[in-house]
Short mmCIF file of C-alpha atoms and ligand atoms in Angstrom, two decimals:
data_model
loop_
_atom_site.label_atom_id
_atom_site.label_comp_id
_atom_site.label_asym_id
_atom_site.label_seq_id
_atom_site.Cartn_x
_atom_site.Cartn_y
_atom_site.Cartn_z
CA MET A 1 15.02 -26.37 -29.14
CA LYS A 2 18.44 -28.58 -27.97
CA ARG A 3 17.91 -29.67 -24.65
CA VAL A 4 20.89 -30.90 -22.80
CA HIS A 5 21.69 -32.24 -19.04
CA ASN A 6 18.97 -32.46 -16.52
CA GLY A 7 16.66 -31.55 -19.75
CA SER A 8 15.51 -28.35 -18.05
CA ILE A 9 16.56 -25.09 -20.05
CA SER A 10 19.07 -25.40 -23.21
CA ILE A 11 22.08 -23.86 -24.65
CA ALA A 12 20.21 -21.59 -26.89
CA GLU A 13 17.66 -20.59 -24.37
CA ILE A 14 20.44 -18.80 -22.39
CA ILE A 15 22.22 -17.34 -25.13
CA ASN A 16 18.66 -16.02 -26.08
CA ASP A 17 17.53 -14.40 -23.10
CA PRO A 18 21.31 -15.46 -20.62
CA PHE A 19 19.59 -12.71 -17.96
CA ASN A 20 16.65 -14.89 -17.30
CA PHE A 21 18.41 -18.12 -15.51
CA THR A 22 19.87 -18.64 -12.05
CA TYR A 23 23.08 -19.87 -11.33
CA ASN A 24 22.16 -23.38 -10.79
CA GLU A 25 20.01 -23.58 -14.26
CA ILE A 26 22.79 -22.70 -16.23
CA CYS A 27 25.34 -25.38 -14.77
CA GLY A 28 22.40 -28.02 -15.32
CA ALA A 29 22.52 -26.93 -18.86
CA ILE A 30 26.40 -26.50 -19.50
CA GLY A 31 28.13 -27.42 -16.04
CA GLU A 32 29.94 -25.79 -13.29
CA SER A 33 33.02 -23.90 -15.60
CA GLY A 34 30.34 -22.51 -18.03
CA ALA A 35 27.87 -21.21 -15.96
CA LYS A 36 30.79 -19.47 -14.21
CA SER A 37 31.83 -17.75 -17.06
CA ILE A 38 28.68 -16.76 -18.21
CA TYR A 39 28.19 -15.21 -14.59
CA SER A 40 30.98 -13.39 -14.76
CA LEU A 41 30.71 -11.87 -18.19
CA LEU A 42 26.86 -11.12 -17.86
CA TYR A 43 27.17 -9.51 -13.92
CA LYS A 44 30.68 -8.64 -13.40
CA LYS A 45 31.82 -7.58 -17.35
CA ASP A 46 29.87 -5.16 -20.03
CA PHE A 47 30.25 -7.92 -22.23
CA VAL A 48 26.83 -9.13 -22.58
CA LYS A 49 25.35 -5.63 -22.64
CA LYS A 50 23.85 -6.24 -26.56
CA ALA A 51 22.20 -9.25 -25.26
CA ARG A 52 19.51 -7.53 -23.29
CA SER A 53 15.72 -7.84 -23.76
CA ILE A 54 14.88 -4.10 -22.42
CA TRP A 55 15.93 -0.33 -23.71
CA ILE A 56 16.14 2.67 -22.13
CA LYS A 57 13.58 4.54 -23.76
CA GLU A 58 13.95 8.20 -21.46
CA VAL A 59 15.73 9.02 -18.66
CA ILE A 60 13.71 12.23 -16.50
CA LYS A 61 16.40 13.48 -13.87
CA ASP A 62 15.85 15.57 -11.13
CA ALA A 63 17.82 16.60 -7.67
CA GLN A 64 17.61 13.54 -5.41
CA ALA A 65 15.91 10.51 -8.50
CA ASN A 66 15.97 9.46 -12.03
CA LYS A 67 13.03 7.77 -13.72
CA TYR A 68 14.31 5.30 -16.11
CA ILE A 69 11.56 4.38 -18.45
CA PHE A 70 12.35 0.79 -20.46
CA GLU A 71 10.73 -0.68 -23.33
CA LEU A 72 10.29 -4.06 -23.58
CA SER A 73 11.23 -6.54 -26.52
CA ASP A 74 7.29 -6.57 -27.07
CA ASN A 75 6.79 -3.08 -27.12
CA LYS A 76 5.43 -2.47 -23.15
CA TYR A 77 6.73 -0.07 -21.21
CA ILE A 78 8.25 0.26 -16.63
CA GLU A 79 9.67 2.34 -14.90
CA THR A 80 11.97 2.38 -12.41
CA VAL A 81 13.25 4.65 -10.00
CA SER A 82 16.48 5.26 -8.58
CA ILE A 83 16.24 7.36 -5.28
CA LYS A 84 19.75 8.89 -3.96
CA ARG A 85 20.05 8.72 -0.68
CA ARG A 86 23.06 9.52 2.23
CA THR A 87 24.28 6.43 1.71
CA GLY A 88 24.05 5.05 -1.52
CA VAL A 89 21.03 4.70 -4.60
CA SER A 90 17.96 2.53 -4.20
CA ALA A 91 16.92 1.09 -7.49
CA CYS A 92 12.66 1.21 -7.38
CA VAL A 93 12.00 -2.10 -9.75
CA SER A 94 8.57 -2.70 -11.27
CA ALA A 95 7.64 -5.83 -10.96
CA GLN A 96 4.46 -6.27 -13.50
CA VAL A 97 3.58 -3.98 -16.54
CA GLY A 98 0.53 -2.60 -15.02
CA CYS A 99 -0.87 -3.73 -12.02
CA PRO A 100 -4.36 -5.47 -11.58
CA CYS A 101 -4.68 -3.83 -7.25
CA LYS A 102 -6.52 -0.38 -8.62
CA CYS A 103 -5.61 1.18 -5.22
CA ILE A 104 -7.39 3.71 -5.12
CA PHE A 105 -4.19 6.69 -4.63
CA CYS A 106 -2.36 5.10 -7.09
CA GLU A 107 -1.32 6.25 -10.62
CA SER A 108 -0.01 2.81 -11.22
CA GLY A 109 -3.06 0.29 -11.19
CA LYS A 110 -4.75 2.64 -13.46
CA ASN A 111 -4.46 1.67 -16.58
CA GLY A 112 -4.95 -1.98 -15.46
CA PHE A 113 -2.68 -5.13 -15.66
CA ILE A 114 -1.04 -6.19 -18.86
CA ARG A 115 1.56 -9.02 -17.89
CA ASN A 116 4.14 -10.23 -15.51
CA LEU A 117 7.87 -9.42 -15.90
CA SER A 118 10.07 -12.08 -16.91
CA ALA A 119 12.89 -12.17 -14.55
CA SER A 120 15.39 -10.97 -16.51
CA GLU A 121 13.18 -8.44 -16.98
CA ILE A 122 13.68 -7.94 -13.45
CA VAL A 123 17.05 -8.17 -12.92
CA GLN A 124 18.20 -6.28 -15.96
CA GLN A 125 16.28 -3.01 -14.29
CA VAL A 126 19.01 -3.13 -12.09
CA ILE A 127 21.92 -3.74 -13.95
CA TYR A 128 21.26 -1.07 -16.89
CA LEU A 129 20.47 1.73 -13.86
CA LYS A 130 23.62 4.26 -15.05
CA GLU A 131 23.91 4.48 -10.66
CA ARG A 132 25.41 1.86 -8.33
CA VAL A 133 22.96 0.75 -6.53
CA ASN A 134 23.06 -0.48 -3.03
CA ARG A 135 19.64 -1.34 -2.28
CA ILE A 136 16.59 -2.58 -4.35
CA VAL A 137 12.87 -2.30 -3.46
CA PHE A 138 10.44 -3.79 -4.70
CA MET A 139 7.82 -0.85 -4.83
CA GLY A 140 7.91 0.24 -8.54
CA ILE A 141 4.63 -0.79 -10.81
CA GLY A 142 2.49 -3.66 -10.06
CA GLU A 143 2.45 -6.13 -6.71
CA PRO A 144 5.30 -8.68 -6.24
CA LEU A 145 4.00 -10.31 -4.68
CA PHE A 146 1.83 -12.05 -7.06
CA ASN A 147 4.14 -12.25 -9.56
CA TYR A 148 5.73 -15.16 -6.76
CA ASP A 149 7.89 -17.39 -8.71
CA VAL A 150 9.65 -14.72 -10.92
CA LEU A 151 10.21 -12.42 -7.73
CA ILE A 152 11.91 -15.30 -6.29
CA LYS A 153 14.07 -16.86 -8.65
CA SER A 154 15.07 -12.55 -9.47
CA ILE A 155 16.72 -12.50 -6.10
CA HIS A 156 17.93 -15.99 -6.12
CA ILE A 157 19.75 -14.58 -9.32
CA LEU A 158 20.77 -10.65 -7.81
CA ARG A 159 22.30 -12.32 -4.63
CA ASP A 160 24.05 -14.65 -6.58
CA ARG A 161 27.37 -14.96 -5.47
CA ASN A 162 29.20 -15.55 -8.78
CA GLY A 163 27.22 -12.49 -10.41
CA LEU A 164 26.48 -9.17 -9.08
CA ASP A 165 26.61 -10.73 -5.04
CA PHE A 166 23.94 -8.53 -4.29
CA PRO A 167 23.38 -8.56 -0.35
CA THR A 168 19.89 -10.17 1.02
CA ASP A 169 19.58 -7.88 3.42
CA GLY A 170 19.66 -5.02 0.59
CA ILE A 171 16.45 -6.23 -0.96
CA THR A 172 12.87 -4.58 0.29
CA ILE A 173 9.36 -6.16 -1.11
CA SER A 174 6.81 -3.57 -0.44
CA THR A 175 3.52 -5.32 -0.93
CA ILE A 176 -0.11 -4.65 -0.12
CA GLY A 177 -0.32 -8.28 1.89
CA THR A 178 -2.98 -10.76 0.62
CA ILE A 179 -2.54 -13.08 3.88
CA LYS A 180 -2.20 -16.28 1.85
CA MET A 181 0.88 -14.49 0.24
CA LEU A 182 2.48 -12.86 3.05
CA LYS A 183 2.23 -16.77 4.43
CA LYS A 184 3.60 -18.29 1.46
CA ILE A 185 7.03 -15.56 1.76
CA ARG A 186 7.11 -16.49 5.14
CA GLU A 187 8.19 -20.23 4.55
CA GLU A 188 10.66 -18.95 1.97
CA HIS A 189 14.52 -18.87 2.92
CA ILE A 190 14.97 -15.57 2.10
CA LYS A 191 15.76 -13.01 4.53
CA ILE A 192 14.61 -9.95 2.96
CA GLN A 193 12.90 -6.73 4.72
CA LEU A 194 9.14 -6.35 3.81
CA THR A 195 7.65 -3.81 3.86
CA LEU A 196 3.35 -3.70 4.20
CA SER A 197 1.70 -1.04 2.74
CA LEU A 198 -1.38 -0.92 5.50
CA HIS A 199 -3.03 2.19 4.84
CA ALA A 200 -5.45 1.88 7.37
CA ALA A 201 -6.41 1.23 10.90
CA ALA A 202 -9.56 -0.23 9.80
CA GLN A 203 -11.27 -3.12 7.65
CA LYS A 204 -13.79 -0.81 5.58
CA VAL A 205 -10.92 1.50 5.16
CA ARG A 206 -8.69 -0.39 3.95
CA ASP A 207 -11.32 -2.32 1.86
CA TYR A 208 -12.07 1.10 -0.04
CA LEU A 209 -8.38 2.14 -0.33
CA MET A 210 -7.08 -1.01 -1.84
CA PRO A 211 -9.73 -3.28 -3.32
CA ALA A 212 -7.15 -6.01 -4.52
CA THR A 213 -7.69 -7.14 -0.30
CA ARG A 214 -10.94 -7.35 -0.02
CA GLY A 215 -11.44 -10.26 1.88
CA ASN A 216 -8.28 -10.03 3.91
CA ASP A 217 -9.00 -9.65 7.09
CA ILE A 218 -7.31 -6.63 8.91
CA ASN A 219 -5.87 -7.86 11.79
CA GLU A 220 -4.84 -11.25 10.31
CA THR A 221 -3.01 -9.17 7.46
CA VAL A 222 -1.27 -7.38 10.46
CA LYS A 223 -0.43 -10.59 11.98
CA ALA A 224 0.77 -12.43 8.63
CA ALA A 225 2.98 -9.91 8.10
CA LEU A 226 4.77 -9.55 12.07
CA SER A 227 5.08 -13.57 11.67
CA TYR A 228 7.36 -12.89 8.90
CA SER A 229 9.59 -10.33 10.91
CA LYS A 230 9.53 -12.91 13.69
CA ARG A 231 10.76 -15.71 11.91
CA HIS A 232 13.42 -13.72 10.10
CA ASN A 233 14.37 -12.29 12.33
CA ARG A 234 13.54 -8.88 10.32
CA LYS A 235 11.81 -5.21 11.22
CA LEU A 236 8.29 -4.82 9.65
CA VAL A 237 8.43 -1.45 7.75
CA VAL A 238 4.46 -0.28 7.98
CA ALA A 239 3.39 2.21 5.04
CA TYR A 240 0.75 4.29 5.69
CA LEU A 241 -0.18 6.60 3.59
CA LEU A 242 -2.13 9.54 5.91
CA LEU A 243 -5.09 10.47 4.21
CA ARG A 244 -7.34 13.73 5.74
CA GLY A 245 -10.51 12.54 6.92
CA ILE A 246 -10.06 9.04 6.09
CA ASN A 247 -7.09 7.33 8.26
CA ASP A 248 -6.16 9.93 10.16
CA SER A 249 -8.08 9.50 13.41
CA ALA A 250 -7.79 9.24 17.08
CA SER A 251 -9.12 5.51 16.50
CA ASP A 252 -6.52 5.06 13.98
CA ILE A 253 -4.03 6.11 16.08
CA LYS A 254 -5.15 3.76 19.02
CA LYS A 255 -5.67 0.70 16.39
CA LEU A 256 -2.01 1.20 15.07
CA VAL A 257 -1.07 0.90 19.29
CA GLU A 258 -2.14 -2.34 19.88
CA TRP A 259 -1.12 -3.87 16.83
CA PHE A 260 2.67 -2.50 17.04
CA LYS A 261 3.38 -1.87 20.70
CA GLY A 262 6.27 -3.80 21.58
CA GLU A 263 6.89 -5.34 18.43
CA ASN A 264 9.63 -5.36 16.17
CA ALA A 265 7.80 -2.76 13.99
CA MET A 266 8.02 0.99 12.07
CA ILE A 267 5.91 3.21 10.64
CA ASN A 268 6.56 4.87 7.46
CA LEU A 269 4.10 7.85 7.12
CA LEU A 270 3.75 9.17 3.58
CA GLU A 271 2.30 12.08 2.20
CA TYR A 272 0.22 11.28 -0.64
CA ASN A 273 1.46 12.82 -4.17
CA LYS A 274 -1.72 14.07 -5.48
CA THR A 275 -2.13 12.27 -8.78
CA SER A 276 -5.76 13.02 -9.91
CA GLY A 277 -8.05 11.03 -7.40
CA ALA A 278 -10.55 13.09 -4.98
CA LEU A 279 -8.20 11.99 -2.01
CA THR A 280 -6.80 14.81 0.29
CA SER A 281 -3.57 14.45 1.52
CA VAL A 282 -3.27 16.16 5.42
CA ASP A 283 -1.02 19.06 6.50
CA LYS A 284 2.20 18.98 8.08
CA ARG A 285 0.98 19.47 11.59
CA ARG A 286 -1.49 16.78 10.79
CA LEU A 287 1.43 14.25 10.15
CA GLU A 288 3.51 15.88 12.91
CA HIS A 289 0.90 15.11 14.90
CA PHE A 290 -0.01 11.57 14.03
CA LYS A 291 3.77 10.99 14.13
CA ASN A 292 4.20 12.17 17.82
CA SER A 293 1.56 10.53 18.37
CA LEU A 294 2.50 7.19 18.17
CA LEU A 295 6.01 7.81 19.48
CA SER A 296 4.20 8.65 22.68
CA TYR A 297 3.15 4.97 22.85
CA GLY A 298 6.87 3.87 22.50
CA ILE A 299 5.43 3.21 18.58
CA GLU A 300 8.90 3.65 16.15
CA ALA A 301 7.13 5.62 13.61
CA LYS A 302 8.70 7.99 11.22
CA ILE A 303 7.61 10.74 8.28
CA ARG A 304 8.87 9.47 5.14
CA SER A 305 10.28 12.48 2.68
CA SER A 306 9.31 11.78 -0.82
CA ARG A 307 11.47 11.87 -3.77
CA GLY A 308 11.03 12.21 -7.20
CA ARG A 309 7.62 14.12 -6.69
CA ASN A 310 9.03 16.42 -9.53
CA ILE A 311 9.00 13.99 -12.02
CA ASN A 312 5.92 12.08 -11.18
CA ALA A 313 8.42 9.03 -9.97
CA ALA A 314 7.11 9.08 -6.29
CA CYS A 315 5.50 6.19 -4.82
CA GLY A 316 1.73 5.91 -6.54
CA GLN A 317 3.08 7.88 -9.57
CA LEU A 318 4.22 5.56 -11.71
CA ALA A 319 2.40 4.90 -14.81
CA SER A 320 3.54 4.40 -17.93
CA ARG A 321 1.92 7.34 -20.51
CA TYR A 322 3.42 4.68 -23.27
CA ASN A 323 1.42 1.66 -22.52
CA LYS A 324 -2.13 1.32 -24.20
CA THR A 325 -3.96 -1.38 -22.56
S1 LIG B 401 -0.29 0.74 -5.03
FE1 LIG B 401 0.82 -0.68 -5.74
S2 LIG B 401 -0.28 -2.50 -5.61
FE2 LIG B 401 -1.51 -0.68 -5.70
S3 LIG B 401 -2.07 -0.06 -7.15
FE3 LIG B 401 -0.24 1.39 -7.63
S4 LIG B 401 1.11 -0.41 -7.89
FE4 LIG B 401 -0.38 -1.80 -7.77
#
């Protein structure tokens, strides 16, 4: 392959997979005016839709969400969900094929990890949705911070003003929150929204529900996530899946209050989307009680309605039946 300019990428590589490169990388290879033209063709016109390396295999629809199953060039599959909100559409994007984390409430982790996605495959999930997306949430299959460099690169591509010009504050990363990765993303100069998948207020419970977080002290995890929110002046969203008899006690409420009282944080209480496991969701009354208790202590808390449940597109339900490990 012929290398040009700064020697980092070649013209052949750009032609082969144009969505995989930042504006600066293309500039380095072919100069500014060429980069401007390519970014305009890729992101402002339909011209390069044939240059894709992902294809829509199937779209499953319901009133609140559409689930897109994309086939990748190596015949692996990922799922992307578009969720209709009052003010627009969120794209729930995958970062990996399969997931290494094996959270016990989640179908996506059950088939194991196959590979990381490329920046190109992440970017294309957004641009090939048939809806006009005004929020991107990395809450699909995979742990985005375990595909760190690609994740950051894809965000740079999506927000580049020569291309899609996606607003940074419209991008959310949802993470299981290993302390190491929370500290790493804190140092980035991108002001994205962070959601910490906490799901427990006790170390033992978190270790059980989310085995990939073992070895990460729960108090330090919360501290690291709050530190991100302070540094970037963003509200920390805490996802908390309520499970009967596991993480719904008075002592759990007490711990959450201890951590988040007076902090710029909001707790999203999630209902369990029953998959095949032995876990049980709480009933509506318990859910309301949990929320009201947090509110009474001055903690911002909401029950997040789960969209896409009918089409197995809600949180924890994404799992491509096409992939064979
Ligand atoms: S909840 Fe997220 S991190 Fe955990 S197994 Fe599922 S996809 Fe992976």
